[in-house]
mmCIF file of C-alpha atoms in Angstrom:
data_model
loop_
_atom_site.group_PDB
_atom_site.id
_atom_site.type_symbol
_atom_site.label_atom_id
_atom_site.label_comp_id
_atom_site.label_asym_id
_atom_site.label_seq_id
_atom_site.Cartn_x
_atom_site.Cartn_y
_atom_site.Cartn_z
ATOM 1 C CA MET A 1 -30.334 -20.282 -3.992
ATOM 2 C CA SER A 2 -27.857 -22.353 -1.680
ATOM 3 C CA ASN A 3 -28.164 -25.934 -2.142
ATOM 4 C CA PRO A 4 -30.116 -27.348 0.887
ATOM 5 C CA GLN A 5 -27.936 -30.676 1.320
ATOM 6 C CA ARG A 6 -24.899 -28.645 1.756
ATOM 7 C CA PRO A 7 -23.918 -26.947 5.339
ATOM 8 C CA GLN A 8 -24.151 -23.404 5.237
ATOM 9 C CA ALA A 9 -20.584 -22.034 6.090
ATOM 10 C CA PRO A 10 -20.242 -19.827 9.169
ATOM 11 C CA LEU A 11 -18.729 -16.498 8.496
ATOM 12 C CA LEU A 12 -16.199 -16.824 11.414
ATOM 13 C CA GLU A 13 -15.380 -20.285 10.098
ATOM 14 C CA ILE A 14 -14.749 -19.053 6.486
ATOM 15 C CA LEU A 15 -12.190 -16.324 8.167
ATOM 16 C CA ARG A 16 -10.552 -19.118 9.964
ATOM 17 C CA VAL A 17 -10.203 -21.866 7.275
ATOM 18 C CA PHE A 18 -8.944 -18.976 4.785
ATOM 19 C CA GLY A 19 -6.572 -17.697 7.350
ATOM 20 C CA ALA A 20 -5.356 -21.306 8.091
ATOM 21 C CA ILE A 21 -4.707 -21.707 4.354
ATOM 22 C CA GLY A 22 -2.989 -18.553 4.055
ATOM 23 C CA MET A 23 -0.473 -19.487 6.714
ATOM 24 C CA ALA A 24 -0.151 -22.943 5.716
ATOM 25 C CA SER A 25 0.527 -22.874 2.082
ATOM 26 C CA PHE A 26 4.283 -22.580 1.893
ATOM 27 C CA GLY A 27 5.455 -22.538 -1.775
ATOM 28 C CA GLY A 28 1.894 -21.431 -3.234
ATOM 29 C CA GLY A 29 -0.397 -23.883 -4.560
ATOM 30 C CA LEU A 30 -3.506 -22.265 -3.094
ATOM 31 C CA PRO A 31 -6.147 -23.670 -5.263
ATOM 32 C CA GLY A 32 -5.149 -27.167 -4.221
ATOM 33 C CA TRP A 33 -5.420 -26.084 -0.515
ATOM 34 C CA MET A 34 -8.679 -24.433 -0.968
ATOM 35 C CA HIS A 35 -10.165 -27.713 -2.881
ATOM 36 C CA ARG A 36 -8.971 -29.651 -0.126
ATOM 37 C CA GLU A 37 -10.582 -27.391 2.628
ATOM 38 C CA VAL A 38 -13.588 -26.297 1.046
ATOM 39 C CA VAL A 39 -14.767 -29.125 -1.287
ATOM 40 C CA GLU A 40 -13.287 -32.342 0.221
ATOM 41 C CA LYS A 41 -13.067 -31.795 3.955
ATOM 42 C CA ARG A 42 -16.030 -29.657 4.525
ATOM 43 C CA GLY A 43 -18.095 -30.146 1.344
ATOM 44 C CA TRP A 44 -19.412 -26.324 1.369
ATOM 45 C CA MET A 45 -19.284 -26.139 -2.594
ATOM 46 C CA ALA A 46 -19.651 -28.740 -5.191
ATOM 47 C CA GLU A 47 -16.694 -29.564 -7.360
ATOM 48 C CA GLU A 48 -17.962 -28.206 -10.577
ATOM 49 C CA ARG A 49 -18.828 -24.812 -9.111
ATOM 50 C CA PHE A 50 -15.324 -24.829 -7.596
ATOM 51 C CA LEU A 51 -13.784 -25.214 -10.994
ATOM 52 C CA ALA A 52 -15.981 -22.598 -12.514
ATOM 53 C CA GLY A 53 -14.643 -20.430 -9.890
ATOM 54 C CA ILE A 54 -11.005 -21.310 -11.166
ATOM 55 C CA ALA A 55 -11.900 -20.449 -14.607
ATOM 56 C CA LEU A 56 -13.537 -17.124 -13.731
ATOM 57 C CA GLY A 57 -10.716 -16.086 -11.443
ATOM 58 C CA GLN A 58 -8.320 -16.623 -14.224
ATOM 59 C CA VAL A 59 -10.073 -15.139 -16.894
ATOM 60 C CA LEU A 60 -10.898 -11.902 -14.803
ATOM 61 C CA PRO A 61 -7.892 -9.672 -14.056
ATOM 62 C CA GLY A 62 -6.190 -10.163 -10.757
ATOM 63 C CA PRO A 63 -4.099 -12.682 -8.905
ATOM 64 C CA ASN A 64 -5.767 -16.053 -9.430
ATOM 65 C CA SER A 65 -5.655 -17.318 -5.902
ATOM 66 C CA VAL A 66 -7.155 -14.116 -4.417
ATOM 67 C CA ASN A 67 -9.794 -14.020 -7.058
ATOM 68 C CA LEU A 68 -10.721 -17.616 -6.228
ATOM 69 C CA ALA A 69 -10.820 -17.028 -2.649
ATOM 70 C CA LEU A 70 -13.233 -14.145 -3.208
ATOM 71 C CA TYR A 71 -15.275 -16.247 -5.480
ATOM 72 C CA ILE A 72 -15.786 -18.889 -2.833
ATOM 73 C CA GLY A 73 -16.587 -16.567 -0.115
ATOM 74 C CA GLN A 74 -19.134 -14.741 -2.048
ATOM 75 C CA GLN A 75 -20.764 -17.876 -3.266
ATOM 76 C CA LEU A 76 -21.054 -19.158 0.192
ATOM 77 C CA ARG A 77 -22.037 -16.082 2.114
ATOM 78 C CA GLY A 78 -22.465 -13.022 -0.220
ATOM 79 C CA TRP A 79 -20.232 -9.921 0.368
ATOM 80 C CA ALA A 80 -19.618 -10.644 4.115
ATOM 81 C CA GLY A 81 -18.218 -14.099 3.039
ATOM 82 C CA ALA A 82 -16.134 -12.805 0.262
ATOM 83 C CA ALA A 83 -14.752 -9.884 2.958
ATOM 84 C CA MET A 84 -13.935 -12.887 5.458
ATOM 85 C CA ALA A 85 -12.227 -14.956 2.554
ATOM 86 C CA PHE A 86 -10.149 -11.946 1.293
ATOM 87 C CA LEU A 87 -9.029 -10.967 4.901
ATOM 88 C CA GLY A 88 -8.032 -14.724 5.913
ATOM 89 C CA ILE A 89 -6.146 -15.391 2.676
ATOM 90 C CA LEU A 90 -4.052 -12.077 2.694
ATOM 91 C CA GLY A 91 -4.051 -10.546 6.242
ATOM 92 C CA PRO A 92 -1.910 -13.338 7.984
ATOM 93 C CA PRO A 93 0.499 -13.890 5.066
ATOM 94 C CA PHE A 94 1.206 -10.187 4.486
ATOM 95 C CA LEU A 95 2.355 -9.947 8.128
ATOM 96 C CA PHE A 96 4.417 -13.036 7.706
ATOM 97 C CA ILE A 97 6.045 -11.848 4.544
ATOM 98 C CA LEU A 98 7.130 -8.621 5.996
ATOM 99 C CA ALA A 99 8.577 -10.372 8.943
ATOM 100 C CA LEU A 100 10.294 -12.566 6.686
ATOM 101 C CA THR A 101 11.795 -9.867 4.514
ATOM 102 C CA LEU A 102 13.130 -8.074 7.800
ATOM 103 C CA LEU A 103 15.277 -11.521 8.384
ATOM 104 C CA TYR A 104 16.466 -11.180 4.869
ATOM 105 C CA GLY A 105 17.434 -7.335 5.472
ATOM 106 C CA TRP A 106 19.486 -8.766 8.287
ATOM 107 C CA ALA A 107 20.980 -11.616 6.675
ATOM 108 C CA GLY A 108 21.871 -9.348 3.415
ATOM 109 C CA SER A 109 20.701 -12.127 0.839
ATOM 110 C CA VAL A 110 18.915 -15.621 0.376
ATOM 111 C CA ALA A 111 22.365 -16.985 -0.699
ATOM 112 C CA GLY A 112 22.027 -19.741 2.123
ATOM 113 C CA LEU A 113 18.494 -20.463 1.643
ATOM 114 C CA GLY A 114 17.788 -20.408 -2.036
ATOM 115 C CA VAL A 115 18.083 -24.107 -2.231
ATOM 116 C CA VAL A 116 15.498 -24.638 0.520
ATOM 117 C CA LEU A 117 13.194 -21.908 -0.947
ATOM 118 C CA SER A 118 13.354 -23.647 -4.495
ATOM 119 C CA GLY A 119 12.417 -27.038 -2.753
ATOM 120 C CA VAL A 120 9.561 -25.595 -1.021
ATOM 121 C CA ALA A 121 8.392 -23.812 -4.250
ATOM 122 C CA ALA A 122 8.450 -27.059 -5.924
ATOM 123 C CA ALA A 123 6.534 -29.034 -3.122
ATOM 124 C CA GLY A 124 3.862 -26.211 -3.152
ATOM 125 C CA LEU A 125 3.350 -26.507 -6.752
ATOM 126 C CA ALA A 126 2.576 -30.380 -6.076
ATOM 127 C CA ASN A 127 -0.669 -29.194 -4.247
ATOM 128 C CA SER A 128 -1.818 -27.500 -7.721
ATOM 129 C CA LEU A 129 -0.903 -30.438 -9.620
ATOM 130 C CA THR A 130 -2.461 -32.963 -7.450
ATOM 131 C CA VAL A 131 -5.981 -30.900 -7.727
ATOM 132 C CA GLY A 132 -5.483 -30.999 -11.379
ATOM 133 C CA LEU A 133 -5.007 -34.601 -11.409
ATOM 134 C CA ARG A 134 -7.720 -35.431 -8.891
ATOM 135 C CA THR A 135 -10.478 -33.393 -10.620
ATOM 136 C CA ALA A 136 -9.430 -34.506 -14.001
ATOM 137 C CA ARG A 137 -9.787 -38.332 -12.873
ATOM 138 C CA ARG A 138 -13.273 -37.460 -12.067
ATOM 139 C CA MET A 139 -14.371 -35.902 -15.167
ATOM 140 C CA ARG A 140 -16.763 -37.665 -17.727
ATOM 141 C CA GLY A 141 -16.656 -37.628 -21.348
ATOM 142 C CA LEU A 142 -14.015 -37.561 -23.907
ATOM 143 C CA TRP A 143 -14.829 -33.969 -24.803
ATOM 144 C CA SER A 144 -13.856 -32.976 -21.332
ATOM 145 C CA TRP A 145 -10.286 -34.308 -21.960
ATOM 146 C CA ALA A 146 -10.065 -32.981 -25.451
ATOM 147 C CA VAL A 147 -10.679 -29.299 -23.641
ATOM 148 C CA VAL A 148 -8.392 -30.079 -21.141
ATOM 149 C CA LEU A 149 -5.686 -30.812 -23.510
ATOM 150 C CA ALA A 150 -6.373 -28.096 -25.736
ATOM 151 C CA THR A 151 -6.218 -25.613 -23.010
ATOM 152 C CA PHE A 152 -3.100 -27.086 -21.545
ATOM 153 C CA LEU A 153 -1.304 -27.096 -25.034
ATOM 154 C CA GLY A 154 -2.447 -23.547 -25.824
ATOM 155 C CA VAL A 155 -1.801 -21.552 -22.565
ATOM 156 C CA GLY A 156 0.862 -23.749 -20.958
ATOM 157 C CA VAL A 157 3.174 -25.167 -23.840
ATOM 158 C CA LEU A 158 2.525 -22.813 -26.482
ATOM 159 C CA ARG A 159 2.233 -19.787 -24.279
ATOM 160 C CA LEU A 160 -0.453 -18.151 -26.307
ATOM 161 C CA PRO A 161 -2.445 -15.209 -24.894
ATOM 162 C CA MET A 162 -4.839 -16.827 -22.537
ATOM 163 C CA ILE A 163 -8.086 -14.550 -23.097
ATOM 164 C CA PRO A 164 -8.209 -15.372 -26.789
ATOM 165 C CA VAL A 165 -7.844 -18.878 -25.966
ATOM 166 C CA MET A 166 -10.352 -18.813 -23.564
ATOM 167 C CA LEU A 167 -12.771 -17.088 -25.522
ATOM 168 C CA VAL A 168 -12.464 -19.737 -28.446
ATOM 169 C CA LEU A 169 -12.477 -22.722 -26.045
ATOM 170 C CA GLY A 170 -14.957 -21.296 -23.517
ATOM 171 C CA PRO A 171 -18.216 -21.306 -25.815
ATOM 172 C CA VAL A 172 -17.077 -24.545 -27.387
ATOM 173 C CA SER A 173 -16.557 -26.322 -23.991
ATOM 174 C CA ILE A 174 -20.077 -24.900 -22.780
ATOM 175 C CA GLY A 175 -21.623 -26.045 -25.994
ATOM 176 C CA LEU A 176 -20.454 -29.439 -25.512
ATOM 177 C CA ALA A 177 -21.346 -29.878 -22.142
ATOM 178 C CA TRP A 178 -24.890 -28.450 -22.937
ATOM 179 C CA ARG A 179 -25.068 -31.025 -25.871
ATOM 180 C CA PHE A 180 -23.885 -34.191 -23.828
ATOM 181 C CA ALA A 181 -26.107 -33.068 -20.991
ATOM 182 C CA ARG A 182 -29.167 -33.053 -23.186
ATOM 183 C CA HIS A 183 -28.210 -36.571 -24.547
ATOM 184 C CA ALA A 184 -27.234 -38.138 -21.264
ATOM 185 C CA MET V 1 7.450 9.978 1.347
ATOM 186 C CA PRO V 2 4.046 10.703 0.286
ATOM 187 C CA GLU V 3 5.231 10.999 -3.385
ATOM 188 C CA ARG V 4 6.501 7.486 -3.118
ATOM 189 C CA LEU V 5 3.079 6.323 -2.053
ATOM 190 C CA LEU V 6 1.544 7.887 -4.957
ATOM 191 C CA ALA V 7 4.071 6.278 -7.211
ATOM 192 C CA LEU V 8 3.251 3.009 -5.694
ATOM 193 C CA LEU V 9 -0.538 3.348 -6.157
ATOM 194 C CA LEU V 10 0.053 4.705 -9.777
ATOM 195 C CA VAL V 11 2.183 1.332 -10.549
ATOM 196 C CA PHE V 12 0.188 -1.199 -8.597
ATOM 197 C CA ALA V 13 -3.351 -0.128 -9.423
ATOM 198 C CA PRO V 14 -3.226 -0.348 -13.288
ATOM 199 C CA LEU V 15 -1.328 -3.718 -12.666
ATOM 200 C CA SER V 16 -4.376 -4.966 -10.813
ATOM 201 C CA LEU V 17 -6.596 -4.490 -13.891
ATOM 202 C CA VAL V 18 -4.452 -5.624 -16.361
ATOM 203 C CA SER V 19 -2.919 -8.609 -14.782
ATOM 204 C CA LEU V 20 -4.780 -11.143 -16.872
ATOM 205 C CA GLY V 21 -3.825 -14.753 -15.974
ATOM 206 C CA GLY V 22 -2.721 -13.600 -12.619
ATOM 207 C CA GLY V 23 0.910 -13.453 -11.039
ATOM 208 C CA PRO V 24 3.326 -14.469 -13.674
ATOM 209 C CA SER V 25 1.940 -12.072 -16.078
ATOM 210 C CA ILE V 26 2.397 -9.249 -13.460
ATOM 211 C CA PHE V 27 5.946 -10.145 -12.147
ATOM 212 C CA ALA V 28 7.730 -9.039 -15.313
ATOM 213 C CA GLU V 29 6.209 -5.564 -15.403
ATOM 214 C CA MET V 30 6.289 -5.403 -11.698
ATOM 215 C CA GLN V 31 10.233 -5.735 -11.964
ATOM 216 C CA ARG V 32 10.591 -3.362 -14.586
ATOM 217 C CA GLN V 33 8.654 -0.746 -12.618
ATOM 218 C CA ALA V 34 10.615 -1.436 -9.404
ATOM 219 C CA VAL V 35 14.254 -1.888 -10.878
ATOM 220 C CA GLU V 36 14.562 0.216 -14.002
ATOM 221 C CA VAL V 37 11.725 2.824 -13.744
ATOM 222 C CA HIS V 38 11.523 3.990 -10.234
ATOM 223 C CA ARG V 39 15.096 2.215 -8.913
ATOM 224 C CA TRP V 40 13.569 0.995 -5.672
ATOM 225 C CA MET V 41 15.822 -1.769 -5.516
ATOM 226 C CA PRO V 42 18.601 -3.447 -7.589
ATOM 227 C CA ALA V 43 17.854 -6.337 -9.965
ATOM 228 C CA GLY V 44 19.380 -8.947 -7.778
ATOM 229 C CA MET V 45 17.111 -8.098 -4.839
ATOM 230 C CA PHE V 46 13.946 -8.504 -7.019
ATOM 231 C CA THR V 47 15.097 -11.908 -7.759
ATOM 232 C CA ASP V 48 15.791 -12.722 -3.896
ATOM 233 C CA LEU V 49 12.197 -11.193 -3.052
ATOM 234 C CA PHE V 50 10.509 -13.447 -5.736
ATOM 235 C CA ALA V 51 11.943 -16.489 -4.239
ATOM 236 C CA ILE V 52 10.912 -15.432 -0.859
ATOM 237 C CA SER V 53 7.413 -14.722 -2.064
ATOM 238 C CA ARG V 54 7.157 -18.068 -3.999
ATOM 239 C CA ALA V 55 8.246 -20.040 -0.847
ATOM 240 C CA ALA V 56 6.471 -17.965 1.733
ATOM 241 C CA PRO V 57 2.711 -19.162 2.655
ATOM 242 C CA GLY V 58 -0.191 -17.079 0.690
ATOM 243 C CA PRO V 59 -0.527 -15.693 -2.758
ATOM 244 C CA GLY V 60 2.655 -15.449 -4.573
ATOM 245 C CA SER V 61 1.517 -11.887 -5.639
ATOM 246 C CA LEU V 62 2.238 -10.496 -2.271
ATOM 247 C CA ILE V 63 5.550 -9.795 -3.744
ATOM 248 C CA GLY V 64 3.955 -6.395 -4.455
ATOM 249 C CA ALA V 65 3.901 -5.890 -0.759
ATOM 250 C CA LEU V 66 7.634 -6.440 -0.622
ATOM 251 C CA VAL V 67 8.197 -4.137 -3.513
ATOM 252 C CA GLY V 68 6.082 -1.270 -1.520
ATOM 253 C CA TRP V 69 7.949 -2.381 1.748
ATOM 254 C CA GLN V 70 11.150 -1.476 0.135
ATOM 255 C CA ALA V 71 10.170 1.473 -1.606
ATOM 256 C CA ALA V 72 8.366 3.204 1.525
ATOM 257 C CA GLY V 73 8.383 1.073 4.510
ATOM 258 C CA PHE V 74 5.064 -0.610 6.179
ATOM 259 C CA ALA V 75 2.692 2.222 4.685
ATOM 260 C CA GLY V 76 4.129 1.347 1.333
ATOM 261 C CA ALA V 77 3.664 -2.184 1.614
ATOM 262 C CA LEU V 78 -0.082 -1.446 2.520
ATOM 263 C CA VAL V 79 -0.517 0.788 -0.138
ATOM 264 C CA ALA V 80 0.990 -1.523 -2.947
ATOM 265 C CA ALA V 81 -0.924 -4.576 -1.419
ATOM 266 C CA LEU V 82 -4.541 -2.707 -1.493
ATOM 267 C CA ALA V 83 -3.733 -1.070 -4.794
ATOM 268 C CA LEU V 84 -2.732 -4.491 -6.352
ATOM 269 C CA TYR V 85 -5.684 -6.187 -4.929
ATOM 270 C CA LEU V 86 -8.871 -3.929 -4.489
ATOM 271 C CA PRO V 87 -9.782 -2.832 -8.315
ATOM 272 C CA SER V 88 -9.448 -6.465 -9.384
ATOM 273 C CA SER V 89 -11.504 -7.660 -6.673
ATOM 274 C CA LEU V 90 -14.229 -5.256 -7.006
ATOM 275 C CA LEU V 91 -14.459 -6.221 -10.550
ATOM 276 C CA LEU V 92 -14.630 -10.021 -9.581
ATOM 277 C CA LEU V 93 -17.385 -9.398 -6.934
ATOM 278 C CA GLY V 94 -19.417 -7.339 -9.374
ATOM 279 C CA ILE V 95 -19.605 -10.161 -11.727
ATOM 280 C CA GLY V 96 -19.777 -12.900 -9.213
ATOM 281 C CA HIS V 97 -22.730 -11.002 -7.479
ATOM 282 C CA TRP V 98 -24.629 -11.100 -10.569
ATOM 283 C CA TRP V 99 -23.863 -14.660 -11.357
ATOM 284 C CA HIS V 100 -24.754 -15.727 -7.653
ATOM 285 C CA ARG V 101 -28.131 -13.770 -8.226
ATOM 286 C CA ARG V 102 -28.922 -15.667 -11.122
ATOM 287 C CA GLY V 103 -29.671 -18.864 -9.026
ATOM 288 C CA ASP V 104 -29.351 -22.608 -9.549
ATOM 289 C CA GLY V 105 -30.887 -23.244 -12.699
ATOM 290 C CA PRO V 106 -29.871 -26.093 -15.297
ATOM 291 C CA ALA V 107 -28.436 -23.215 -17.470
ATOM 292 C CA ARG V 108 -25.601 -22.533 -14.781
ATOM 293 C CA ARG V 109 -24.998 -26.140 -14.153
ATOM 294 C CA VAL V 110 -24.111 -26.615 -17.992
ATOM 295 C CA VAL V 111 -21.921 -23.634 -17.758
ATOM 296 C CA GLU V 112 -20.169 -24.735 -14.682
ATOM 297 C CA ARG V 113 -19.825 -28.172 -16.370
ATOM 298 C CA GLY V 114 -18.274 -26.679 -19.245
ATOM 299 C CA LEU V 115 -15.883 -24.154 -17.559
ATOM 300 C CA ALA V 116 -14.554 -27.395 -15.493
ATOM 301 C CA PRO V 117 -12.435 -28.716 -17.787
ATOM 302 C CA LEU V 118 -11.034 -25.439 -18.966
ATOM 303 C CA ALA V 119 -9.884 -24.903 -15.372
ATOM 304 C CA VAL V 120 -8.277 -28.306 -15.279
ATOM 305 C CA GLY V 121 -6.295 -27.447 -18.206
ATOM 306 C CA LEU V 122 -5.397 -23.891 -16.677
ATOM 307 C CA ILE V 123 -4.164 -25.577 -13.556
ATOM 308 C CA PHE V 124 -1.687 -27.916 -15.619
ATOM 309 C CA ALA V 125 -0.710 -24.867 -17.473
ATOM 310 C CA GLY V 126 -0.075 -22.869 -14.497
ATOM 311 C CA VAL V 127 2.063 -25.505 -12.822
ATOM 312 C CA LEU V 128 4.185 -25.377 -16.147
ATOM 313 C CA THR V 129 4.524 -21.709 -16.121
ATOM 314 C CA LEU V 130 5.581 -21.394 -12.333
ATOM 315 C CA LEU V 131 8.430 -24.297 -13.156
ATOM 316 C CA ARG V 132 9.593 -21.991 -15.867
ATOM 317 C CA ALA V 133 9.634 -19.024 -13.817
ATOM 318 C CA ASP V 134 11.103 -20.703 -10.793
ATOM 319 C CA GLY V 135 13.840 -21.948 -13.210
ATOM 320 C CA ALA V 136 13.079 -25.347 -11.821
ATOM 321 C CA GLY V 137 16.110 -28.172 -12.711
ATOM 322 C CA TRP V 138 15.752 -31.884 -12.358
ATOM 323 C CA LEU V 139 15.848 -31.895 -8.482
ATOM 324 C CA GLU V 140 12.814 -29.674 -8.313
ATOM 325 C CA LEU V 141 11.098 -31.747 -10.805
ATOM 326 C CA VAL V 142 11.750 -34.998 -8.820
ATOM 327 C CA THR V 143 10.467 -33.289 -5.742
ATOM 328 C CA LEU V 144 7.391 -32.303 -7.391
ATOM 329 C CA GLY V 145 6.779 -35.673 -8.738
ATOM 330 C CA LEU V 146 7.372 -37.205 -5.278
ATOM 331 C CA SER V 147 5.279 -34.794 -3.546
ATOM 332 C CA THR V 148 2.521 -35.082 -5.711
ATOM 333 C CA LEU V 149 2.404 -39.023 -5.532
ATOM 334 C CA ALA V 150 2.508 -38.718 -1.975
ATOM 335 C CA LEU V 151 -0.542 -36.082 -1.995
ATOM 336 C CA LEU V 152 -2.367 -38.247 -4.221
ATOM 337 C CA ARG V 153 -1.967 -41.232 -1.877
ATOM 338 C CA GLY V 154 -3.500 -38.828 0.923
ATOM 339 C CA VAL V 155 -0.515 -37.728 2.855
ATOM 340 C CA SER V 156 -1.237 -34.255 4.512
ATOM 341 C CA PRO V 157 0.239 -31.065 2.561
ATOM 342 C CA TYR V 158 1.894 -30.207 5.880
ATOM 343 C CA TRP V 159 4.063 -33.320 6.018
ATOM 344 C CA VAL V 160 5.125 -32.947 2.651
ATOM 345 C CA LEU V 161 6.212 -29.585 3.012
ATOM 346 C CA LEU V 162 8.052 -30.203 6.215
ATOM 347 C CA VAL V 163 9.834 -33.520 4.770
ATOM 348 C CA VAL V 164 10.822 -31.287 1.599
ATOM 349 C CA GLY V 165 11.986 -28.332 3.622
ATOM 350 C CA LEU V 166 14.093 -30.657 5.866
ATOM 351 C CA ALA V 167 15.478 -33.043 3.218
ATOM 352 C CA TYR V 168 16.668 -29.818 1.268
ATOM 353 C CA ALA V 169 18.128 -28.130 4.125
ATOM 354 C CA THR V 170 19.962 -31.426 5.125
ATOM 355 C CA LEU V 171 21.239 -31.853 1.458
ATOM 356 C CA GLN V 172 22.729 -28.234 1.553
ATOM 357 C CA GLN V 173 24.362 -28.668 4.781
ATOM 358 C CA ALA V 174 26.012 -31.965 3.532
ATOM 359 C CA GLY V 175 27.251 -29.735 0.304
ATOM 360 C CA ALA V 176 25.335 -32.203 -1.748
ATOM 361 C CA ILE V 177 23.513 -29.222 -3.854
ATOM 362 C CA GLY V 178 24.750 -25.719 -4.494
ATOM 363 C CA SER V 179 24.591 -23.029 -2.264
ATOM 364 C CA GLY V 180 21.867 -21.392 -4.286
ATOM 365 C CA GLY V 181 21.026 -17.995 -5.690
#
């Protein structure tokens, strides 16, 4: 089931990697961090499998980055892997953000910090934008680009409800992938 | 206190399963419940907690834990987080399990290849949605652009975050940009 050319991820290593992502990802951008650690640095998962996880995690209910972490953990090492990824991505940040809120309680507001927070949030978003640009650059075929553009326009610019958009574009895109795989 | 924990459970568990598209789609309903329905906090405080949860490491949806904390202390934070994450997680793992068991055939490759461009489009759409939710101005857009260029050239995200944090703190100290809020 698992690809023999890819290194198997040890459970404790999954916990450690996701814990590190959880604590490093100031400003969010978690898909970017996960792509960097899981696909680029460690080669635990192929890029298209990772991207399929992003699509699945967004279409199903639940917070996207937690869904993606669970998907990666499960694809790597089944239920135990998913549990490790879940604990790592949520445990440390949960405690950290509570501590941060204690500070906020003492300070009374974030008025003094608001600007810095917005800067960190913008820099965090750059991680997501980067993984989008990197993976887009590696895609083959004009049809892929058309699907990227249609998805972005529909969900991002026009703010159409995501599920109907996915229900239309999903089958179309898979059909195109099938057609071009046969003719390749 | 037990009533408050139950109230948190009843607010967050349904949110877990209707939160299609993740974060941004939940925040509005979370705010309505926390501020207007249950009056756990004033509106200004929710805005502050949103800013904290966006900048803090980890998933932005951890704002749910902060709402729970405000309503019922540490137990509240734990109940809110578990109620928000467990139902959707079990659903995802159930479907993922079935997907995983189907093995590595060519059909799966085609589905993954077809889903990939959708995912890339959703990543770009997500960036745009969060920029709107953050109320980003020109300074944030410049920050996003420069940070992305640095990351694409292989600069470590740790450095990018450190430099941006320090730059904003310095600018604010110098009075060059507003005092936020």
